[in-house]
Coordinates of C-alpha atoms and ligand atoms in Angstrom, one line a residue:
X3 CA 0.0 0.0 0.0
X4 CA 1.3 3.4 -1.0
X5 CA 2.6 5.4 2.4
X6 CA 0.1 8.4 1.8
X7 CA -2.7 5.9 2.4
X8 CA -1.5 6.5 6.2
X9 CA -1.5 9.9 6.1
X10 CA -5.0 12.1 7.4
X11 CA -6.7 13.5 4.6
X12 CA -5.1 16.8 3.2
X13 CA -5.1 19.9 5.9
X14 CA -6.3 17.7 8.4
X15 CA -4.0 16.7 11.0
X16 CA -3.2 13.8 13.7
X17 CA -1.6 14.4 17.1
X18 CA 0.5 12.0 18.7
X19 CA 2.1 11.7 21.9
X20 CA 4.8 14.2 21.8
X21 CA 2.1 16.6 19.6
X22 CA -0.3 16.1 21.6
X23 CA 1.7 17.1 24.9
X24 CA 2.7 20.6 23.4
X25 CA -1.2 20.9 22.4
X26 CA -1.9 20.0 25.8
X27 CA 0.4 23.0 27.0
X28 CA -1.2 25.3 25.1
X29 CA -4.8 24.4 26.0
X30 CA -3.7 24.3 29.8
X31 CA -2.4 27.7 29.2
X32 CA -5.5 28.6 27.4
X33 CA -7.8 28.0 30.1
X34 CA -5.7 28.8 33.6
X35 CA -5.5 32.6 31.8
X36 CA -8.9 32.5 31.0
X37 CA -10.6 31.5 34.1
X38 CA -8.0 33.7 35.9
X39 CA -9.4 36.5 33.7
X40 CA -12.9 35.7 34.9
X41 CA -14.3 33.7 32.0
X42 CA -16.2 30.7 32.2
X43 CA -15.9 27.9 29.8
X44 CA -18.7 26.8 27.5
X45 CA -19.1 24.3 24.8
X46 CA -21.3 23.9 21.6
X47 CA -22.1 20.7 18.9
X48 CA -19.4 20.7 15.7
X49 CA -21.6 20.1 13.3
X50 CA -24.1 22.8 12.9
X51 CA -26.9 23.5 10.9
X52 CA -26.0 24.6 7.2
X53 CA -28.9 28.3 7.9
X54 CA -27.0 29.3 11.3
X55 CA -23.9 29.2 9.8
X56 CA -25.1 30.9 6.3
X57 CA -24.9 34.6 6.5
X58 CA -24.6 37.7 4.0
X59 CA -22.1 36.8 0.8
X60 CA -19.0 38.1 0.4
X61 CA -17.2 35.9 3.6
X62 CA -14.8 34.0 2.5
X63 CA -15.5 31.7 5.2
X64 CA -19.2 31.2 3.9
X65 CA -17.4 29.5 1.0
X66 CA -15.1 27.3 3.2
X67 CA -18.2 25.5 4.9
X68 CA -18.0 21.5 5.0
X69 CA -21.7 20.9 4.7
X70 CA -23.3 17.7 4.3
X71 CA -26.6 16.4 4.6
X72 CA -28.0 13.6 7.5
X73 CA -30.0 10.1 7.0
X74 CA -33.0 12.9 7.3
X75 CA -32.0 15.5 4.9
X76 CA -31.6 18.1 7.0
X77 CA -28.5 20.3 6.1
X78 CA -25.6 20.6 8.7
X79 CA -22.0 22.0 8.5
X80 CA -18.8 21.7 10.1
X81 CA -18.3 24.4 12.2
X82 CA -15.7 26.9 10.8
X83 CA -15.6 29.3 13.8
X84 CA -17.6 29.6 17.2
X85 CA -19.4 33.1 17.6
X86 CA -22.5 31.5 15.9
X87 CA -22.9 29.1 18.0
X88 CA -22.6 31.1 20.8
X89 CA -24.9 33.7 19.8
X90 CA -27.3 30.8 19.1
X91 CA -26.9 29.6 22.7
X92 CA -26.9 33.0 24.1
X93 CA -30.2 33.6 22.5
X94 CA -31.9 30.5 23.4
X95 CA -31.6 31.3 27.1
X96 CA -31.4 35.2 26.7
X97 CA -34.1 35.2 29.2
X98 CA -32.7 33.8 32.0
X99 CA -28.9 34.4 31.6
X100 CA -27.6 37.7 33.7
X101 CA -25.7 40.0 31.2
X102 CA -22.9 40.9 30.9
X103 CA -21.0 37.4 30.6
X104 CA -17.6 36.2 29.9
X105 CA -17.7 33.2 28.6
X106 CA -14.7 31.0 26.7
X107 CA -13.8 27.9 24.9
X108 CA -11.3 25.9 22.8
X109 CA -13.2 24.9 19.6
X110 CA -11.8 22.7 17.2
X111 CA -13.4 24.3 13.6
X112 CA -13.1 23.1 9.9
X113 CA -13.0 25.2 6.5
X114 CA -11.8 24.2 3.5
X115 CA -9.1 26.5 3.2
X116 CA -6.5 26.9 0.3
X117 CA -3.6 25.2 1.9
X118 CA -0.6 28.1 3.2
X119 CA 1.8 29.1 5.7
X120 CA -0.4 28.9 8.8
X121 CA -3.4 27.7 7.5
X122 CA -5.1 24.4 7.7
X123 CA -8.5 23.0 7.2
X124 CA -9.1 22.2 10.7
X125 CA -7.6 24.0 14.2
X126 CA -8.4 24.7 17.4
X127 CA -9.8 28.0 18.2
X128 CA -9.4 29.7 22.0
X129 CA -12.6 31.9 21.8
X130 CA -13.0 34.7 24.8
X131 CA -16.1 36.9 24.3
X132 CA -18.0 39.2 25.8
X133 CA -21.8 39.9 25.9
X134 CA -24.2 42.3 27.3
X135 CA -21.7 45.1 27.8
X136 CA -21.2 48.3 25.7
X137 CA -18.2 49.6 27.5
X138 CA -14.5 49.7 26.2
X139 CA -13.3 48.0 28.9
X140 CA -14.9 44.6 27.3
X141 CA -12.4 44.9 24.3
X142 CA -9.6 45.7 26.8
X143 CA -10.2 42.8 29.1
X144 CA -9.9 40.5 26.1
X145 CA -6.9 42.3 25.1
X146 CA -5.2 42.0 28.5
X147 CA -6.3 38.4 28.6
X148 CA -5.0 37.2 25.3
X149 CA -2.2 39.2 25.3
X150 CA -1.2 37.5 28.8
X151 CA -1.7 33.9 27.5
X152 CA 1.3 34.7 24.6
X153 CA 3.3 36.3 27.3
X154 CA 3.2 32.9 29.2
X155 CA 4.0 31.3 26.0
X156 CA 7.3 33.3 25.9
X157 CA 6.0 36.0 23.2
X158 CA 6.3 39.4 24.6
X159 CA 6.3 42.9 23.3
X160 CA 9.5 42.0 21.4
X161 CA 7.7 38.9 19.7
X162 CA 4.0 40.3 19.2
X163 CA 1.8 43.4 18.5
X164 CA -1.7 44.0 18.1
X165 CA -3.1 46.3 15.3
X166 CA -6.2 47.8 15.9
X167 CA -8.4 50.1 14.5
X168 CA -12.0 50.5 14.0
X169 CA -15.2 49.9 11.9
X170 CA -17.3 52.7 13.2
X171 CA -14.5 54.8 12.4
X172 CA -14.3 53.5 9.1
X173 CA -17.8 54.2 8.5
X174 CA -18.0 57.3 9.6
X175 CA -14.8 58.2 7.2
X176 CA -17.0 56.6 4.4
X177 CA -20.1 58.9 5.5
X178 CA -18.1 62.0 4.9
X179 CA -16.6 60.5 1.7
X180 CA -20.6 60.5 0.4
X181 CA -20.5 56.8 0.6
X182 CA -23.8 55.8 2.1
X183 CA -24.4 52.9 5.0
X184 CA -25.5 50.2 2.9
X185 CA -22.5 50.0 0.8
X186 CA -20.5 50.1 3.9
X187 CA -20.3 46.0 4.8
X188 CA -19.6 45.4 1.7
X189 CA -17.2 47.9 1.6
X190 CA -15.2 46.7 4.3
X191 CA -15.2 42.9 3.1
X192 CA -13.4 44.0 0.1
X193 CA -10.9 46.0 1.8
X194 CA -10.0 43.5 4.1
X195 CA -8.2 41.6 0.9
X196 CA -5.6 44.3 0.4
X197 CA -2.2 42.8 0.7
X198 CA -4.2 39.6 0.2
X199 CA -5.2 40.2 -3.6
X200 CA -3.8 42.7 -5.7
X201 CA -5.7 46.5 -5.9
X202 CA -7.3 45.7 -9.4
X203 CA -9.4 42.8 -8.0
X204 CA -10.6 45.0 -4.6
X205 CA -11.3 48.3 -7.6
X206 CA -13.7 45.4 -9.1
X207 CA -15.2 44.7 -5.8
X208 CA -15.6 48.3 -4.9
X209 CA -17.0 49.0 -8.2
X210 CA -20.0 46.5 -7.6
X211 CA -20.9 48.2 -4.8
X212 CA -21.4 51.4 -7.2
X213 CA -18.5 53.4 -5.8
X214 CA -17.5 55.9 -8.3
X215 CA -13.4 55.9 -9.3
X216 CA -13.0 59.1 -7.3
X217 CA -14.8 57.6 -4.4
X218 CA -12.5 54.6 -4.6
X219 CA -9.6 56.8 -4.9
X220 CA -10.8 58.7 -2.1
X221 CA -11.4 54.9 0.4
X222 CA -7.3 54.3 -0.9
X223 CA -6.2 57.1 0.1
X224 CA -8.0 57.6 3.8
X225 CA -7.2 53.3 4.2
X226 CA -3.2 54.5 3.9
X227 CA -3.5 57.2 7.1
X228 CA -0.9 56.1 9.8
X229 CA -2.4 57.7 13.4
X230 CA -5.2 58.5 14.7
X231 CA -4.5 62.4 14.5
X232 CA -4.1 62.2 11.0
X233 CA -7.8 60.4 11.2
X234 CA -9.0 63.4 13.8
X235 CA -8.0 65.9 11.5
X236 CA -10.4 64.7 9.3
X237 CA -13.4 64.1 11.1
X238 CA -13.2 66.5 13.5
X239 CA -13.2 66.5 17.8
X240 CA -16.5 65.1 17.9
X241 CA -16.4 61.7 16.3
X242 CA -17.8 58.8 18.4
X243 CA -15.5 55.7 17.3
X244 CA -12.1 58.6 17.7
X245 CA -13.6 58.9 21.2
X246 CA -13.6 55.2 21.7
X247 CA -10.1 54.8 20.2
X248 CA -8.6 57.0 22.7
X249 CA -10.5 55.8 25.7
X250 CA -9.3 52.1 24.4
X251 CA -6.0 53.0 24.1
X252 CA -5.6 55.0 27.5
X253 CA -7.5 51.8 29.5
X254 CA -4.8 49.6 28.1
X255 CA -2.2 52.1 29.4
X256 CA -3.7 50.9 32.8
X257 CA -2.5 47.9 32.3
X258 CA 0.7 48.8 30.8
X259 CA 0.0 47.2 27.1
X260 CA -0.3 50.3 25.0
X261 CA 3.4 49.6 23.4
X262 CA 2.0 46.6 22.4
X263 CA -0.3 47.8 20.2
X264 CA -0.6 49.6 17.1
X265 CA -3.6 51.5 15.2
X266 CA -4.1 50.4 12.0
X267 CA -6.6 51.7 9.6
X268 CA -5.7 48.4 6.9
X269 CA -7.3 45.9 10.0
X270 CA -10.8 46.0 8.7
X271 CA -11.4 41.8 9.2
X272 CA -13.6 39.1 6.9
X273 CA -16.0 38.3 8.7
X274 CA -19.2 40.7 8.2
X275 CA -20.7 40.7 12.0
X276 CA -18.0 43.3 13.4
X277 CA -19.3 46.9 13.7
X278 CA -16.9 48.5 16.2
X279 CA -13.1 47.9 17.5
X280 CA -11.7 45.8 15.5
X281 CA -7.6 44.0 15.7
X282 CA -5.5 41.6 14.9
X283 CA -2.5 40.0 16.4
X284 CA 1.1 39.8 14.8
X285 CA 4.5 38.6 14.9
X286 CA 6.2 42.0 14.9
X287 CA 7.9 40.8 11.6
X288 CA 5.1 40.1 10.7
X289 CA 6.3 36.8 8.8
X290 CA 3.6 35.1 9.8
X291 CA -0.4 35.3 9.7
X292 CA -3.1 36.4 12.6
X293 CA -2.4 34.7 15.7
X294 CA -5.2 36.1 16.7
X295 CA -8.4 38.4 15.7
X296 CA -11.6 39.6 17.0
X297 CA -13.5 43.3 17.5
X298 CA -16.8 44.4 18.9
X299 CA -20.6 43.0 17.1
X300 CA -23.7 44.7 18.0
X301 CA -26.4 43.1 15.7
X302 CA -25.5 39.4 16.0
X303 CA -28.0 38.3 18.2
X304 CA -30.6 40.4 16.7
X305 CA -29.4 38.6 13.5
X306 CA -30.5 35.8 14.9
X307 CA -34.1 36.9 16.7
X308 CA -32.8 37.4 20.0
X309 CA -32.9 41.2 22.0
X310 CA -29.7 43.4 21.5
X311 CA -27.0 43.0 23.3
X312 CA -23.5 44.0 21.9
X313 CA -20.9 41.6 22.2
X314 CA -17.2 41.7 21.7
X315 CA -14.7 38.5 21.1
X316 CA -12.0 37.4 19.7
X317 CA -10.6 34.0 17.8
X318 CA -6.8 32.5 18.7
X319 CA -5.4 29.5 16.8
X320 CA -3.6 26.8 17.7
X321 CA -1.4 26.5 14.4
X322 CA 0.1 29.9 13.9
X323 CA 1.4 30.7 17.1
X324 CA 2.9 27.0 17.5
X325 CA 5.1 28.2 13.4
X326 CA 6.0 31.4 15.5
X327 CA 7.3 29.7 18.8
X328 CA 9.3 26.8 16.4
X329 CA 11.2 29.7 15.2
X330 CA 12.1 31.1 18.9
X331 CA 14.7 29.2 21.2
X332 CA 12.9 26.2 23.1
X333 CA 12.1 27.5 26.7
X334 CA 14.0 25.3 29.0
X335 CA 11.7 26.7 32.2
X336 CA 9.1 24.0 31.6
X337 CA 8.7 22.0 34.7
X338 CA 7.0 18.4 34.5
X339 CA 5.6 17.4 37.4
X340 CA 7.1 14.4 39.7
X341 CA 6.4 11.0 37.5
X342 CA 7.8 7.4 38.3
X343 CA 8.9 4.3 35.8
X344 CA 8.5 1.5 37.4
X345 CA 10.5 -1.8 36.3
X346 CA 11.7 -4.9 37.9
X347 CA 13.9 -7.8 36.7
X348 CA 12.1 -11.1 37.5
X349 CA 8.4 -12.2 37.7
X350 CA 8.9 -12.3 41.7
X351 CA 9.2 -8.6 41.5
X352 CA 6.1 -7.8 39.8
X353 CA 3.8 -7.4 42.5
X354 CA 6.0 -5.8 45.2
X355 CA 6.3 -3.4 41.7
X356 CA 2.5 -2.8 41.9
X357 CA 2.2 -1.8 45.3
X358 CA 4.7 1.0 45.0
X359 CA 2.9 1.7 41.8
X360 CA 0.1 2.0 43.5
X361 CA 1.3 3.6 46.9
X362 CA 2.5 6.7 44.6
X363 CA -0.6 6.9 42.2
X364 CA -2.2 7.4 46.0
X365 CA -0.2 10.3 46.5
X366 CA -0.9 11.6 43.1
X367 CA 2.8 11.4 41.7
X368 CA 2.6 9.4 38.1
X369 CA 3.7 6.6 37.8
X370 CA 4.3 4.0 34.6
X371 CA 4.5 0.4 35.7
X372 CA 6.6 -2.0 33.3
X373 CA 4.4 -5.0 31.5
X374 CA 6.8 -7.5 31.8
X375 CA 10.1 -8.5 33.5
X376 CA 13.3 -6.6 31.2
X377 CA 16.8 -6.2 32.1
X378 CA 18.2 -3.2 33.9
X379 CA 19.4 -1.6 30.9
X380 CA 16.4 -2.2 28.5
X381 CA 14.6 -0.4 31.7
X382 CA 16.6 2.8 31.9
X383 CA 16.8 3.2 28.3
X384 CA 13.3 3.1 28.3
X385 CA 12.6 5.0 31.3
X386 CA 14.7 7.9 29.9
X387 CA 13.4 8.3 26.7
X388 CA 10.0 8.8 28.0
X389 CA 8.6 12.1 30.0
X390 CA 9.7 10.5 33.9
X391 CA 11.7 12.7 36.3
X392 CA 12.6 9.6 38.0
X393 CA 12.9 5.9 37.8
X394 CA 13.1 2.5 40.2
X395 CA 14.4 -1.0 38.6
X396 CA 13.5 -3.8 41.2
X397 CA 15.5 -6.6 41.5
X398 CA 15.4 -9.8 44.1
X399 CA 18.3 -8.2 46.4
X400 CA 15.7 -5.0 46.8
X401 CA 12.7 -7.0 47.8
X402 CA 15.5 -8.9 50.4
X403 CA 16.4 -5.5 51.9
X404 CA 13.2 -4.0 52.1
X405 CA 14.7 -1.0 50.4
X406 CA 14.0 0.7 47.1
X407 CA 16.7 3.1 45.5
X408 CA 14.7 5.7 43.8
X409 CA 16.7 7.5 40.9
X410 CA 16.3 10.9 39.9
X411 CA 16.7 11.1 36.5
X412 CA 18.5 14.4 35.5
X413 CA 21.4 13.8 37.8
X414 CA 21.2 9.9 38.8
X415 CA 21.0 11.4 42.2
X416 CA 19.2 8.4 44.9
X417 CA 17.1 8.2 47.5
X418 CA 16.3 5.2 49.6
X419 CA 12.9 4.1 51.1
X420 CA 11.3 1.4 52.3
X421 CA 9.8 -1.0 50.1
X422 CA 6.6 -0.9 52.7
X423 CA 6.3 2.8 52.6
X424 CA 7.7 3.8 49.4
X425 CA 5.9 7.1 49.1
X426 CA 5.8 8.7 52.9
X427 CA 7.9 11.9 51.5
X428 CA 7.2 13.6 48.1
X429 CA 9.8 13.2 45.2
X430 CA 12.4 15.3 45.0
Ligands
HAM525 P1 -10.9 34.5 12.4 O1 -10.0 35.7 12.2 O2 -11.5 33.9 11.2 O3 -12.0 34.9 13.5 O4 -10.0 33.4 13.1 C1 -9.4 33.6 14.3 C2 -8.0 32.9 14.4 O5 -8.2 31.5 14.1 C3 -7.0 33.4 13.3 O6 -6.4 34.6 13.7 C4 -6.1 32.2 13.2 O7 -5.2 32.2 14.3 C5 -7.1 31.0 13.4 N1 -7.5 30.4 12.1 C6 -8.5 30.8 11.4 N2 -8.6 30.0 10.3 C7 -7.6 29.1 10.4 C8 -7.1 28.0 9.6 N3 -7.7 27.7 8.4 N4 -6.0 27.3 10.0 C9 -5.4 27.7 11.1 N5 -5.8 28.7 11.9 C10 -6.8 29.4 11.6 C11 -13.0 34.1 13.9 O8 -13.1 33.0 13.6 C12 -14.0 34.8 14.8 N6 -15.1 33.9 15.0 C13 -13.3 35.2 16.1 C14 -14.3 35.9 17.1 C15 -14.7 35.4 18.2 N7 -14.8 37.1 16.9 C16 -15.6 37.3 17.9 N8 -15.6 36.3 18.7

């Protein structure tokens, strides 16, 4: 059989042991920053239906649904992201859920992306949102807390920036270019492929929203202002979203993170449900893509029949930020817990290898008990090849002495105990 017949099909991905401990890392960080940011975890189904997930054209994301239909005939999807399924469960108990709330998961979502640099057609998604508040300080709070999981991750202000900027702001710029609300959405959809497609193809796009070549000129030349002041100058003191942007940026100050972030007028986002603050995270090289992205929604839920209530969230991979820490040194401040091998040389050692086994498990330490008898060497080869911190071989002289010689792996330092009461003192 032809090797590729082993292989998951294209962009989809297995995890074994050794992947699956560094995805394990990331989810653990993940969640201990979430929760200690005050979010709660939720969950939803994968597979959605086919209407939810269905919105206004012009997503690219609407074209990267896996949809199939059931035994039934009822059309269902993959799920390529999580805020509609959220929305959907916020609305279904709008009435009895206290607003605002903070709520988070780790989704795993599918779309059948064009295959690149940092893009799959499955990954794991940390979602943080938001719901039921209008104030700033919801976008800053899920600043501070994603930006808090990368620092844990070893990607600082050296290593990542977030560019931000503004859809309100970008409306009201097209307001006082003449261009009128309902071209706006689709405005913005095509101006988040610049750098993506070349200018020609976005002039098309513009064009079939009926903007006039001056117009369009006029949207190129406002999308390639660098600061907000430049911005102010044109809009005047009295702007709404310019308010916002400064009140954002000075709340972040609080916390210290306004180096790490960076307006940016070109940040407009693909998916149509934003209205407000919008960013993205980047390397600072900006070799790779989004490691994260997210920005305030206010008519999602309505969208979906439920009351109003503005919501703000944001979307973090698993597979772009694991390209960007492959390129960094490896972090050697990773500390695995305490965990045991256990092997022994003869059958008469097997059970006297079970009760230590056991005696630690009790105490919570890991620890791996061998299958079978092996030889000493086979053991520690074994032993130290796999993720232990320490290691015991049991031969018939131990079970004679009643003693066990415990071996620390990293410096073959020992420690003896008793064979009846292996586990009185933690490891060291
Ligand atoms: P998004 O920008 O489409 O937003 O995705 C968020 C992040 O998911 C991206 O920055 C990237 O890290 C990762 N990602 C997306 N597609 C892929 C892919 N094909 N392969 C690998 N990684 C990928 C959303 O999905 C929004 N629902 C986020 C959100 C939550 N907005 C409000 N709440």
């Amino acid at each position: 059989m032809d090797a590729s017949a082993f292989n998951p099909p294209r962009g989809m991905r297995d995890f074994y042991p050794e992947d699956m401990r560094s995805r394990n890392r990331l989810f653990t960080v993940w969640r201990d920053v979430a929760e200690q940011h005050g979010f709660a975890p939720y969950d939803a189904c994968v597979v959605e239906s086919l209407e939810l997930l269905k919105r206004k054209s012009g997503e690219e994301i609407v074209d990267q649904i896996y949809t199939f239909t059931d035994k039934s005939g009822r059309d269902l999807a993959l799920r390529p992201e999580m805020t509609p399924s959220l929305a959907r469960m916020v609305v279904a108990r709008q009435g009895a859920l206290t607003l605002p709330i903070k709520w988070y998961a780790i989704a795993q979502c599918f779309r059948y992306e064009r295959m690149s640099k940092g893009r799959k057609r499955e990954h794991y998604q940390w979602n943080l949102d938001i719901l039921g508040s209008a104030d700033i300080s919801a976008e800053v709070e899920l600043l501070a807390t994603a930006l808090d999981a990368l620092n844990r991750l070893g990607l600082g202000p050296d290593q990542v920036r977030v560019h931000y900027s503004s859809r309100a702001l970008l409306s009201e710029l097209l307001n006082h270019l003449g261009i009128d609300q309902p071209h706006h959405a689709a405005t913005f959809l095509a101006l988040d492929k610049l750098g993506k497609v070349d200018a020609a193809e976005i002039r098309t796009l513009l064009q079939a929203e009926s903007l006039t070549p001056d117009a369009i000129d006029r949207v190129f030349e406002l999308i390639a202002l660098t600061t907000l002041d430049e911005v102010q100058a044109r809009l005047g003191n009295t702007s709404p979203a310019i308010q916002s942007l400064r009140r954002f940026e000075e709340l972040l100050g609080v916390y210290g993170l306004e180096k790490q972030v960076r307006f940016d007028l070109s940040i407009v986002r693909g998916l149509s449900y934003y209205t407000g603050i919008v960013f993205e995270c980047f390397d600072v090289q900006r070799q790779f893509r989004a490691l994260f992205g997210g920005g305030r929604y206010d008519n999602l839920l309505t969208d979906l029949g439920g009351k109003p209530a503005s919501g703000v969230g944001l979307g973090f991979g698993d597979v772009v930020v694991a390209e960007l820490l492959a390129t960094l040194p490896a972090r050697s401040d990773h500390q695995s817990p305490p965990a045991l091998a256990l092997g022994y040389m003869t059958e008469n050692e097997r059970i006297p290898a079970m009760r230590i086994a056991d005696a630690f498990r009790r105490q919570q330490v890991g620890a791996d008990l061998g299958l079978q008898p092996e030889k000493a060497k086979a053991f520690f080869a074994r032993a130290g090849a796999g993720h232990f911190t320490h290691a015991v071989y049991l031969g018939p002289d131990d079970i004679q002495t009643g003693q066990i010689r415990i071996k620390r792996l990293k410096d073959r330092a020992e420690m003896v105990r008793p064979v009846s009461n292996p586990a009185s003192e933690p490891l060291e």
